[in-house]
Short mmCIF file of C-alpha atoms in Angstrom, two decimals:
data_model
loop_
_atom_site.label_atom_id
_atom_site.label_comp_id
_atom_site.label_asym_id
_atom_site.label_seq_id
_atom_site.Cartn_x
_atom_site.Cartn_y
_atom_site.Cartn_z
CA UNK P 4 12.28 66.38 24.90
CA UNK P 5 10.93 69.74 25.56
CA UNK P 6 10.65 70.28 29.18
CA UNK P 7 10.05 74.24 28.93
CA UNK P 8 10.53 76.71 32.83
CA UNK P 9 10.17 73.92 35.87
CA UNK P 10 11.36 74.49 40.05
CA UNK P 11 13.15 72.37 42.06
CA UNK P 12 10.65 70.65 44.24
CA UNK P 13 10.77 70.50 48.07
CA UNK P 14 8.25 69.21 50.63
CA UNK P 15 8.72 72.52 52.28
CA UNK P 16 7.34 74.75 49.56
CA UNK P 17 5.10 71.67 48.20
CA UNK P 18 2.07 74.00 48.39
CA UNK P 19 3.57 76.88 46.28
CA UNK P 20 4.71 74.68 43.78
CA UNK P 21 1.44 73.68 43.02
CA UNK P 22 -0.09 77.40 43.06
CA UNK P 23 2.42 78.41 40.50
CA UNK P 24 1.26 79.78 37.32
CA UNK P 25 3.42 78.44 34.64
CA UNK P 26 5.60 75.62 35.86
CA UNK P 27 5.61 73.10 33.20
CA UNK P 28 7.69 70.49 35.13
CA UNK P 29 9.33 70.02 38.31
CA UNK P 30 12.63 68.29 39.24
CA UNK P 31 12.73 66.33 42.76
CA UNK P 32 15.77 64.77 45.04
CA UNK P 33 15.78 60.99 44.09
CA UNK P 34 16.81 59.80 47.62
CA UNK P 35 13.50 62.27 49.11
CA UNK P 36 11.62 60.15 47.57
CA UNK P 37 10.53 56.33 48.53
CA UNK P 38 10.86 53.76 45.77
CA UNK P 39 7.52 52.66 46.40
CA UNK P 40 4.89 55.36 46.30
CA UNK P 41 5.13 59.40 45.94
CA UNK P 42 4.07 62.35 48.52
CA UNK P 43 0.57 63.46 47.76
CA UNK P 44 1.53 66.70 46.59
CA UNK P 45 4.46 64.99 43.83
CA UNK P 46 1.05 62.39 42.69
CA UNK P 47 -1.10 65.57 42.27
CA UNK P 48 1.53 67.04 40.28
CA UNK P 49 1.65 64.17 38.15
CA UNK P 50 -1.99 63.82 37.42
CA UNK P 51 -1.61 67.05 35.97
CA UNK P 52 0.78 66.08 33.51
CA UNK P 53 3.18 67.91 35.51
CA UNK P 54 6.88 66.18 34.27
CA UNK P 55 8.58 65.43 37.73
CA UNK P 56 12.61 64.62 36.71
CA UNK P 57 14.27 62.26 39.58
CA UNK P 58 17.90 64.17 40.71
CA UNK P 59 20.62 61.64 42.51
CA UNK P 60 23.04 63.24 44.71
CA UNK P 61 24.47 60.02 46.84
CA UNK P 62 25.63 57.90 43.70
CA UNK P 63 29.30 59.52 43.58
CA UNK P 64 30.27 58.87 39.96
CA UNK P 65 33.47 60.42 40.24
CA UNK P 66 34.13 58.68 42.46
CA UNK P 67 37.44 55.72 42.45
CA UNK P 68 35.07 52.59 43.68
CA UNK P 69 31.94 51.46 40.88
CA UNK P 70 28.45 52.37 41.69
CA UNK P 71 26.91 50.92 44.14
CA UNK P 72 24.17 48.39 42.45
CA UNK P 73 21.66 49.09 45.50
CA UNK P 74 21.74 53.10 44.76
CA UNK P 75 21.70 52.66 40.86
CA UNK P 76 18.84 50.04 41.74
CA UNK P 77 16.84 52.75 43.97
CA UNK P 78 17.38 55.30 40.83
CA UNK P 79 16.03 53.60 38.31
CA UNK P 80 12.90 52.34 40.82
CA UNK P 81 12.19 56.12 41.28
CA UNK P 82 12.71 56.37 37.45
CA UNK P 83 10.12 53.86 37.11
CA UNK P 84 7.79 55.19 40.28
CA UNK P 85 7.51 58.38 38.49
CA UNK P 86 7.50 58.20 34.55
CA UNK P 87 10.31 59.88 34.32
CA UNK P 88 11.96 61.12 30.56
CA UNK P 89 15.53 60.79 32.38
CA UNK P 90 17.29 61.16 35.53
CA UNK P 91 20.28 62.88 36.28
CA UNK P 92 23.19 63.12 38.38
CA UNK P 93 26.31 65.00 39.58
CA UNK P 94 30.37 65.06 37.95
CA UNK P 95 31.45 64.92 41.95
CA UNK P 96 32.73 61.84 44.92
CA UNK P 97 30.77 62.18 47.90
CA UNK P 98 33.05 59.38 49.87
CA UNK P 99 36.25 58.10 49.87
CA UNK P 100 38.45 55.10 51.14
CA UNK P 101 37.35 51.46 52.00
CA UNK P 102 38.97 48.21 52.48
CA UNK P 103 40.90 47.97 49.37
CA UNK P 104 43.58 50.85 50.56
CA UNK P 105 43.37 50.40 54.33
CA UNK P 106 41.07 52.95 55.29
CA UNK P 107 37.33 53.59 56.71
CA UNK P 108 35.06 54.77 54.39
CA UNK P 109 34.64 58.56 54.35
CA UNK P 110 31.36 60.08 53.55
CA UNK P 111 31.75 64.16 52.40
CA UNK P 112 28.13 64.74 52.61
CA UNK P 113 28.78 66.78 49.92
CA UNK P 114 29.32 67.17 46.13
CA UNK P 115 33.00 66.89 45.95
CA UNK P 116 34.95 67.83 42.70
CA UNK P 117 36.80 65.41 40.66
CA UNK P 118 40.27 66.60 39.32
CA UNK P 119 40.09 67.32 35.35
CA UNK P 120 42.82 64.93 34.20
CA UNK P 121 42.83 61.71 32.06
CA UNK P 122 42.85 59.31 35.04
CA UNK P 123 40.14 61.24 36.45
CA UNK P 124 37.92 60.99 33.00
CA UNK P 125 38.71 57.16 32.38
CA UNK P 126 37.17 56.58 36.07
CA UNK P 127 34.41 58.69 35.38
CA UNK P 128 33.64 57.11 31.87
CA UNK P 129 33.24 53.37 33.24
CA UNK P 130 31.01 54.37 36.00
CA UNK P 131 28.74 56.12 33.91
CA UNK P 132 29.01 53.34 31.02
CA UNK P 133 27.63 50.98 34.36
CA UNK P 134 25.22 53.52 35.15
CA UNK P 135 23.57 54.29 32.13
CA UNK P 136 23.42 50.07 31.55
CA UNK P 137 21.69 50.39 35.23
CA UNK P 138 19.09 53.26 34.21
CA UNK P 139 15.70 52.84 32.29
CA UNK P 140 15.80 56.18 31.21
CA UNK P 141 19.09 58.41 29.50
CA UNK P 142 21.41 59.73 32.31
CA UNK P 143 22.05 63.38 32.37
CA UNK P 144 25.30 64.99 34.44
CA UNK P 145 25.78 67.88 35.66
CA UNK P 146 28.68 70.35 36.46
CA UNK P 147 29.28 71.06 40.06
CA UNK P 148 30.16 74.17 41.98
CA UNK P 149 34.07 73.88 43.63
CA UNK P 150 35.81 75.92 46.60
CA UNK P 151 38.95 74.25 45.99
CA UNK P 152 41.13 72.93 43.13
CA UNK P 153 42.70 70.18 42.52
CA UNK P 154 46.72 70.52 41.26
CA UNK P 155 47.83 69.36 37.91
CA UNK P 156 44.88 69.28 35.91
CA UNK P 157 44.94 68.99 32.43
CA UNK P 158 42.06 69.77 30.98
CA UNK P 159 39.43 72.29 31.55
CA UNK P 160 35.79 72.41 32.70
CA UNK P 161 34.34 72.48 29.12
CA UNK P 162 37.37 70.20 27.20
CA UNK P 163 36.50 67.52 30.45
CA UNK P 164 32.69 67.70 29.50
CA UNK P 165 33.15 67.51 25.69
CA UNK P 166 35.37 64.38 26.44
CA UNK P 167 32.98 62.82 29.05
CA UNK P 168 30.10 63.19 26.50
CA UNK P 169 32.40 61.71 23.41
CA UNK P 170 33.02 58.93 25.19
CA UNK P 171 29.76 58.07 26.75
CA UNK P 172 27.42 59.59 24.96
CA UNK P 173 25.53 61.09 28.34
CA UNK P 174 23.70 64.19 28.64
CA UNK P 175 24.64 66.88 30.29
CA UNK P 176 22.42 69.49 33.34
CA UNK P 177 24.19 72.89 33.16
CA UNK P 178 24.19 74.95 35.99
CA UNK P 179 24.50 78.51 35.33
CA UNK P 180 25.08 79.39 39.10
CA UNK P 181 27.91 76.89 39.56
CA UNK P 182 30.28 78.28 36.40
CA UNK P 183 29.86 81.48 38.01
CA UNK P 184 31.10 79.51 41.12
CA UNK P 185 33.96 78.60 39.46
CA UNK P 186 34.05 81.74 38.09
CA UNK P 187 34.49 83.22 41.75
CA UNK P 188 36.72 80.51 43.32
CA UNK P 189 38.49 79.43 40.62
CA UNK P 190 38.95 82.54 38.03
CA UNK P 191 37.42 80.63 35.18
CA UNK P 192 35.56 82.56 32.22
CA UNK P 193 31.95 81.07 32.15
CA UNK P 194 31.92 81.94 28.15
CA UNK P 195 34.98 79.86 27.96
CA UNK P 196 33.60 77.22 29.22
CA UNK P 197 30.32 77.80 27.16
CA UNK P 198 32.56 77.92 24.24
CA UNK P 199 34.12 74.46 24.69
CA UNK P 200 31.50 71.85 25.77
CA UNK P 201 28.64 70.81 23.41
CA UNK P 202 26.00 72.23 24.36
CA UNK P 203 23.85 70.17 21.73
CA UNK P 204 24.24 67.47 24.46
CA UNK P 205 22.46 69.86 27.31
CA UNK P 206 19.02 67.99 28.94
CA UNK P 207 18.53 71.00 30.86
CA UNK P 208 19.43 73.95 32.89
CA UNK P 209 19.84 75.01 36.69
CA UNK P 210 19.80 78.50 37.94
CA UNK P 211 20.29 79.13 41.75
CA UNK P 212 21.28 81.58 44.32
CA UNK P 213 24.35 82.13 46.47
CA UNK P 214 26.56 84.56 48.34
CA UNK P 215 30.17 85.88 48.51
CA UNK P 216 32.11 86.02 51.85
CA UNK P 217 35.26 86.87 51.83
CA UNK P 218 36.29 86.71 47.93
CA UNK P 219 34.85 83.38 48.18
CA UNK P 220 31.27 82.31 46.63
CA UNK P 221 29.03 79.94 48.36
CA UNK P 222 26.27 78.17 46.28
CA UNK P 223 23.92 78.28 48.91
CA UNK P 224 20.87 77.70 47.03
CA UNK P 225 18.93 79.56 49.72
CA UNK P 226 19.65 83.22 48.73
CA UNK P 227 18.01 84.82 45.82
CA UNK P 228 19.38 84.38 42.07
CA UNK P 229 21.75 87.12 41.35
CA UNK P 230 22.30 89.23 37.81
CA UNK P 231 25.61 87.58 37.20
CA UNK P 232 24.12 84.08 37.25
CA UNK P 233 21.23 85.33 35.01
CA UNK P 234 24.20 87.28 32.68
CA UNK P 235 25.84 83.46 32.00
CA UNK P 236 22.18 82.07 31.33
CA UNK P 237 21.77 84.27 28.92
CA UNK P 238 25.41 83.46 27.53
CA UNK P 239 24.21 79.71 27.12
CA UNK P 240 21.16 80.95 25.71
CA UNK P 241 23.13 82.62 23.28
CA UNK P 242 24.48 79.48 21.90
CA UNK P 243 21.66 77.23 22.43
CA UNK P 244 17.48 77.19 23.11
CA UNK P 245 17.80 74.79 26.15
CA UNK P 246 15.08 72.18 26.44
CA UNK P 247 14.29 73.05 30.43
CA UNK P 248 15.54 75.90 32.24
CA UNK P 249 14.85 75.28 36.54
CA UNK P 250 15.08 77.30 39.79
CA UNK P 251 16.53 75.59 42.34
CA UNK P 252 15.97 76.64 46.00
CA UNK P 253 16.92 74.39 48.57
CA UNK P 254 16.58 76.22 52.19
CA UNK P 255 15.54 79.70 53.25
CA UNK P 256 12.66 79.02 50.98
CA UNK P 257 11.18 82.81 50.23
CA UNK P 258 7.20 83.38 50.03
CA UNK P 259 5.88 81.70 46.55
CA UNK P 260 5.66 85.93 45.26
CA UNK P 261 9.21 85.71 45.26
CA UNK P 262 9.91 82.40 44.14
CA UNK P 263 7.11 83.45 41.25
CA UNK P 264 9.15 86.88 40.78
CA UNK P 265 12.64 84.79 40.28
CA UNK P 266 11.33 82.63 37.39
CA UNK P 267 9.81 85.82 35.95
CA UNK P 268 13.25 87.24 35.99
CA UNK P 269 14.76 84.13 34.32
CA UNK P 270 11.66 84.36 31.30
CA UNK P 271 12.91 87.52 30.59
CA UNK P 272 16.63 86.68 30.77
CA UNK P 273 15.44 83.24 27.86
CA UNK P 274 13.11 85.83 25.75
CA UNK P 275 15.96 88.87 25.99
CA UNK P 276 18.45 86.42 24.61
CA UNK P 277 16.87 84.84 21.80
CA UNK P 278 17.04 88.31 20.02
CA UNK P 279 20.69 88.63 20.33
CA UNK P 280 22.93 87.17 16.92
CA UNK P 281 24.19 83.89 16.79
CA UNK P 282 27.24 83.11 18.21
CA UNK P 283 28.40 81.41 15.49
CA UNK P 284 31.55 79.98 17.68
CA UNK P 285 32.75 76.61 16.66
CA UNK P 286 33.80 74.89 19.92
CA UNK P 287 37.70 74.22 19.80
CA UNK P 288 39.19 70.62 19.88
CA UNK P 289 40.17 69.44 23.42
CA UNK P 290 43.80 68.60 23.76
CA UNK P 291 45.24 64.81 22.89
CA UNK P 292 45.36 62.77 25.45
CA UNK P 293 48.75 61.67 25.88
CA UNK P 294 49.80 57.94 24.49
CA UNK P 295 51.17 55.32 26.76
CA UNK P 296 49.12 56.32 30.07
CA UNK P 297 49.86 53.72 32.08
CA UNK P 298 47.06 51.63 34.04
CA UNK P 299 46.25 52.05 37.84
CA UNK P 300 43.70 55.09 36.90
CA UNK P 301 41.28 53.62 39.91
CA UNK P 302 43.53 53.20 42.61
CA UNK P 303 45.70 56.93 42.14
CA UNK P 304 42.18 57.74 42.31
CA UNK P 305 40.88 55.65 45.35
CA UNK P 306 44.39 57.24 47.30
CA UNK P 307 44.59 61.03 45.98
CA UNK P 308 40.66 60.86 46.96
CA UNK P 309 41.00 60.20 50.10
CA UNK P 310 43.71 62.17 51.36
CA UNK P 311 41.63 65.20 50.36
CA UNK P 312 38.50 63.80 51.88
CA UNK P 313 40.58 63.01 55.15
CA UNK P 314 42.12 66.44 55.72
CA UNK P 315 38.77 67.89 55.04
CA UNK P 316 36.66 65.77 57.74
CA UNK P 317 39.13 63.68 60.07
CA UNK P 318 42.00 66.53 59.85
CA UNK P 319 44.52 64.74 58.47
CA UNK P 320 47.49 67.10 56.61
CA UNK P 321 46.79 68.68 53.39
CA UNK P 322 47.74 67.14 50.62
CA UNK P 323 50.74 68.93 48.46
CA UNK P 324 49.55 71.01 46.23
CA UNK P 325 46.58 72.28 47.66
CA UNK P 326 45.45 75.95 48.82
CA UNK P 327 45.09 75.65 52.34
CA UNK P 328 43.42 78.19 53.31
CA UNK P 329 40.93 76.78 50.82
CA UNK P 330 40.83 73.53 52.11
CA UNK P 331 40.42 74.95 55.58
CA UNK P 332 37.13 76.81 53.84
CA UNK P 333 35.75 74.13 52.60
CA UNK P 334 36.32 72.12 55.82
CA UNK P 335 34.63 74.39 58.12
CA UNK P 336 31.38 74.55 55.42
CA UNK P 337 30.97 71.12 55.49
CA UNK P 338 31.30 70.59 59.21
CA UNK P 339 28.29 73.64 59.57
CA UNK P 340 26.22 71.54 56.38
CA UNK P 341 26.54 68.68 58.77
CA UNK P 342 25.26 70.57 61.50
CA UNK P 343 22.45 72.04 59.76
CA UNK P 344 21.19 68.35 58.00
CA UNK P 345 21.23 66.92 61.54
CA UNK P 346 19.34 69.46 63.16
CA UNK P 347 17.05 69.04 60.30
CA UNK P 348 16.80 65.19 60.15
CA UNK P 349 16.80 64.99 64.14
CA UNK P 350 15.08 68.18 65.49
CA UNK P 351 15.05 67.06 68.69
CA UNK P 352 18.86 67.71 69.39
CA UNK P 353 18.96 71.23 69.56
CA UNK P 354 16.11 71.31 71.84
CA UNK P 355 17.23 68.69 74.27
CA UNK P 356 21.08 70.54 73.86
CA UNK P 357 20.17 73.97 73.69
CA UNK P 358 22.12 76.65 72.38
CA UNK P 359 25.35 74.41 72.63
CA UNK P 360 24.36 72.54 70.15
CA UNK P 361 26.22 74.08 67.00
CA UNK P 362 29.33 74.60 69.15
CA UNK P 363 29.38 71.02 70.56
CA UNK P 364 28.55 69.43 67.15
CA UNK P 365 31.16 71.59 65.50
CA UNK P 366 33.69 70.35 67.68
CA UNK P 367 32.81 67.20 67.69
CA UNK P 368 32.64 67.17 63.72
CA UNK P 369 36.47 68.37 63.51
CA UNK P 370 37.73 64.80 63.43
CA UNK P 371 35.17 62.63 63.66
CA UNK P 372 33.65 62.03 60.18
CA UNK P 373 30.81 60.66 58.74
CA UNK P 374 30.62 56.68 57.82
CA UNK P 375 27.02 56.17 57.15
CA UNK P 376 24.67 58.98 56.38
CA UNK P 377 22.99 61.73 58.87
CA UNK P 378 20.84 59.74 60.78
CA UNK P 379 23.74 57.71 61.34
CA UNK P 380 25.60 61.24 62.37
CA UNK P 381 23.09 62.48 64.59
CA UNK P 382 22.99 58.93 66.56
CA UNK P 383 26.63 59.17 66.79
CA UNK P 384 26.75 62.45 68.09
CA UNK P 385 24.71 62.13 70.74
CA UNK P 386 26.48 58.85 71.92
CA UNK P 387 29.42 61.27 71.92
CA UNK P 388 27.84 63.50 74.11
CA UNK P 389 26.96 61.32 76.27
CA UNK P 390 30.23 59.61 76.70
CA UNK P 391 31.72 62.43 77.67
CA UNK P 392 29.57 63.13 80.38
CA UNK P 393 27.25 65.74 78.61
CA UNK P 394 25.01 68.10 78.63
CA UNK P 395 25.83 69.08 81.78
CA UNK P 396 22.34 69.43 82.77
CA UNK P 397 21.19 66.67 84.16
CA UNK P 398 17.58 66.49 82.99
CA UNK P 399 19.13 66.96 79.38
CA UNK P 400 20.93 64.31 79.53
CA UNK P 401 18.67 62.06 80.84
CA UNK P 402 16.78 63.10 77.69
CA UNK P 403 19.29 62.87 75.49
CA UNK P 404 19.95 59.19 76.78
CA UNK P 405 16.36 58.16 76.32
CA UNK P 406 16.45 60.00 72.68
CA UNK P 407 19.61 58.05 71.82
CA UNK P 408 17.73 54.51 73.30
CA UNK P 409 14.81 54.82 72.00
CA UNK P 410 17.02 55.00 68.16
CA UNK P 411 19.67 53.82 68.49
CA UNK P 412 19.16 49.73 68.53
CA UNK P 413 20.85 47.47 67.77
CA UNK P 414 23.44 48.86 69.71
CA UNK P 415 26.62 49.29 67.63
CA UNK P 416 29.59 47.32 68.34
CA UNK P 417 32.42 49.76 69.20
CA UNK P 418 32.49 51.24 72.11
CA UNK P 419 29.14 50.04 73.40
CA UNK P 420 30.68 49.31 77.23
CA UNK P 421 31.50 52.74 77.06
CA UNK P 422 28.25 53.75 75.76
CA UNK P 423 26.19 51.53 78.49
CA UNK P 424 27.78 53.08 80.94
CA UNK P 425 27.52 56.53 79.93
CA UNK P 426 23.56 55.49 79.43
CA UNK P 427 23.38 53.90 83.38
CA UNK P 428 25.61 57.25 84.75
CA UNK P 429 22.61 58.98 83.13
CA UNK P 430 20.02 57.45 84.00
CA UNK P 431 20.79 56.36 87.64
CA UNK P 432 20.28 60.54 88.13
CA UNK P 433 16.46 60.12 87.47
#
């Protein structure tokens, strides 16, 4: 299916979306979006014939455990909900641990990489083979920006991808922005890559902005798209007319003249392209996989996962063979993502806290992680707060304890004599 040049819809910028000359389809964040009815602005879209693509980010295919039935479920009902060609997904865990080896379940909050070994690929296979059984629509994956690598892999970015796709039969969502990612973090050749998956199998295309600190690049999506992501579009245009190209901006959203002048730029980059000769490459075999791999692939999985998740969110030691002064990177962004998302999903906290806030939640992210989502996070920060006695303004924590009340029922199990009387300390000051 042809999609043609689409954006990355957000409520924030639902207004310029709409005013946009030229945007032939639109791709939206699954879990955004209730399973029973759309945001006005997505239904006007729609009316227009505007092609609005569902994109998962909580389903954690690379993950060791199966999907989960209830998020595959709440996929394919926003499938459904909005006439969707396909949905796609992410090559990434985004939690970790559980019962079955001992531990509390880890959520990342994050798109997590997935080493590039065999184990790694027959995990990946299954739960997309489940998936895709689970889906109304074809599945389409796509390749995920990394700060960190994993030791011992044996395979690369594009041999992994051709094998995922031989096996499954899944499409595959480039994104431009996140090979040059790797490109940055990991020193690997974006053409290379190009050169080994198939990119017959591409559904579509991402482009998106970032920033380097430090020797290290950060896929922000809420800077502006830079010439080297546009130089490996056009390398993938090169090789292949895509069916979609789409501009993702996820924070930091510009005014709509410069989210119009960004998918100008990427027009040109597609129409400058199409002139140059044909690659003509024919992509090279991945290696064999090796014969008498022995069983287990889930549960090396289940534990390598989450030692890494562990170090990164509960501080746990690094697992051997790791950069850690990597790690420590990508430990300190996701404690500050975590800080942003709640401030987003509970504004109220930095305004009862003040300009504390990011250095309290910081600190209280460095080895507490998260078990159930943000909302979940924010409720369990503030309970930590108020534990401990704080703010140390009395009015603001007397707010603070009626913002955690009015939330936070029913009251959760551990340490909830603690909790009431943190909540009576407080209160007994009005």
């Amino acid at each position: 299916m042809k999609l043609g040049i689409g954006i990355g819809w957000r409520p924030e910028i639902a207004d310029a979306v709409e005013a946009l000359p030229g945007i032939d389809w639109v791709e939206a964040v699954a879990e955004n979006i209730c399973a029973d009815h759309l945001p006005a602005p997505l239904e006007r879209l729609r009316e227009r014939g505007v092609t609005v693509v569902p994109h998962g980010v909580s389903l954690g295919l690379g993950g060791a455990d199966r999907p989960d039935p209830g998020r595959l479920a709440g996929l394919a009902a926003r499938a459904a909900l909005l006439g969707a060609p396909l949905v796609t997904e992410h090559i990434a865990f985004v939690r970790a641990g559980g019962p079955a080896i001992g531990s509390p379940v880890l959520e990342a909050g994050h798109l997590l990489p997935v080493p590039r070994t065999w184990d790694a690929l027959e995990v990946l296979c299954e739960n997309v083979r489940i998936a895709q059984d689970s889906l109304p629509v074809p599945l389409a994956l796509e390749n995920i920006a990394a700060l960190i690598s994993w030791p011992g892999e044996e395979l690369t970015e594009g041999q992994f991808l051709a094998e995922l796709v031989e096996r499954t039969g899944v499409r595959l969502l480039i994104d431009v922005a996140n090979l040059h990612t790797n490109h940055v973090n990991r020193g690997e050749d974006p053409a290379t890559a190009l050169d080994e998956l198939p990119v017959e199998a591409i559904a579509y295309v991402h482009v998106a902005g970032g920033v380097e600190k430090d020797g290290v690049w950060h896929d922000t999506h809420a800077h502006p798209v830079t010439r080297p992501v546009l130089d490996v579009l056009s390398e993938l245009r090169s090789r292949v007319d895509p069916p979609g190209v789409l501009l993702e901006r996820d924070d930091d959203f510009p005014p709509a003249a410069e989210l119009a002048g960004e998918l100008t730029a990427i027009r040109a980059t597609l129409d400058a392209a199409v002139s140059a000769p044909a690659a003509g490459r024919s992509r090279p075999a991945p290696p064999e996989e090796p014969a008498g791999r022995a069983a287990g692939a889930r549960d090396r999985a289940a534990l390598a996962q989450t030692a890494l998740l562990s170090s990164l969110v509960a501080g746990t030691p690094v697992p051997d063979g790791f950069d850690r002064r990597r790690l420590g990177v990508q430990s300190r962004a996701l404690a500050a993502k975590r800080a942003d998302v709640v401030a987003r999903v509970a504004p109220e906290l930095p305004g009862i806290i003040g300009s504390e806030y990011r250095r309290e939640f910081l600190a209280y992210a460095r080895n507490r992680p998260m078990s159930a989502g943000y909302r979940r996070d924010a409720l369990d920060f503030a309970e930590h707060l108020l534990i401990g006695g704080r703010p140390a303004d009395e009015a603001a924590r007397r707010r603070l304890t009626r913002w955690w009340q009015e939330r936070a029922a029913p009251r959760p199990p551990r340490r909830s004599s603690r909790l009431v009387h943190a909540a009576r300390t407080a209160l007994l000051g009005r």
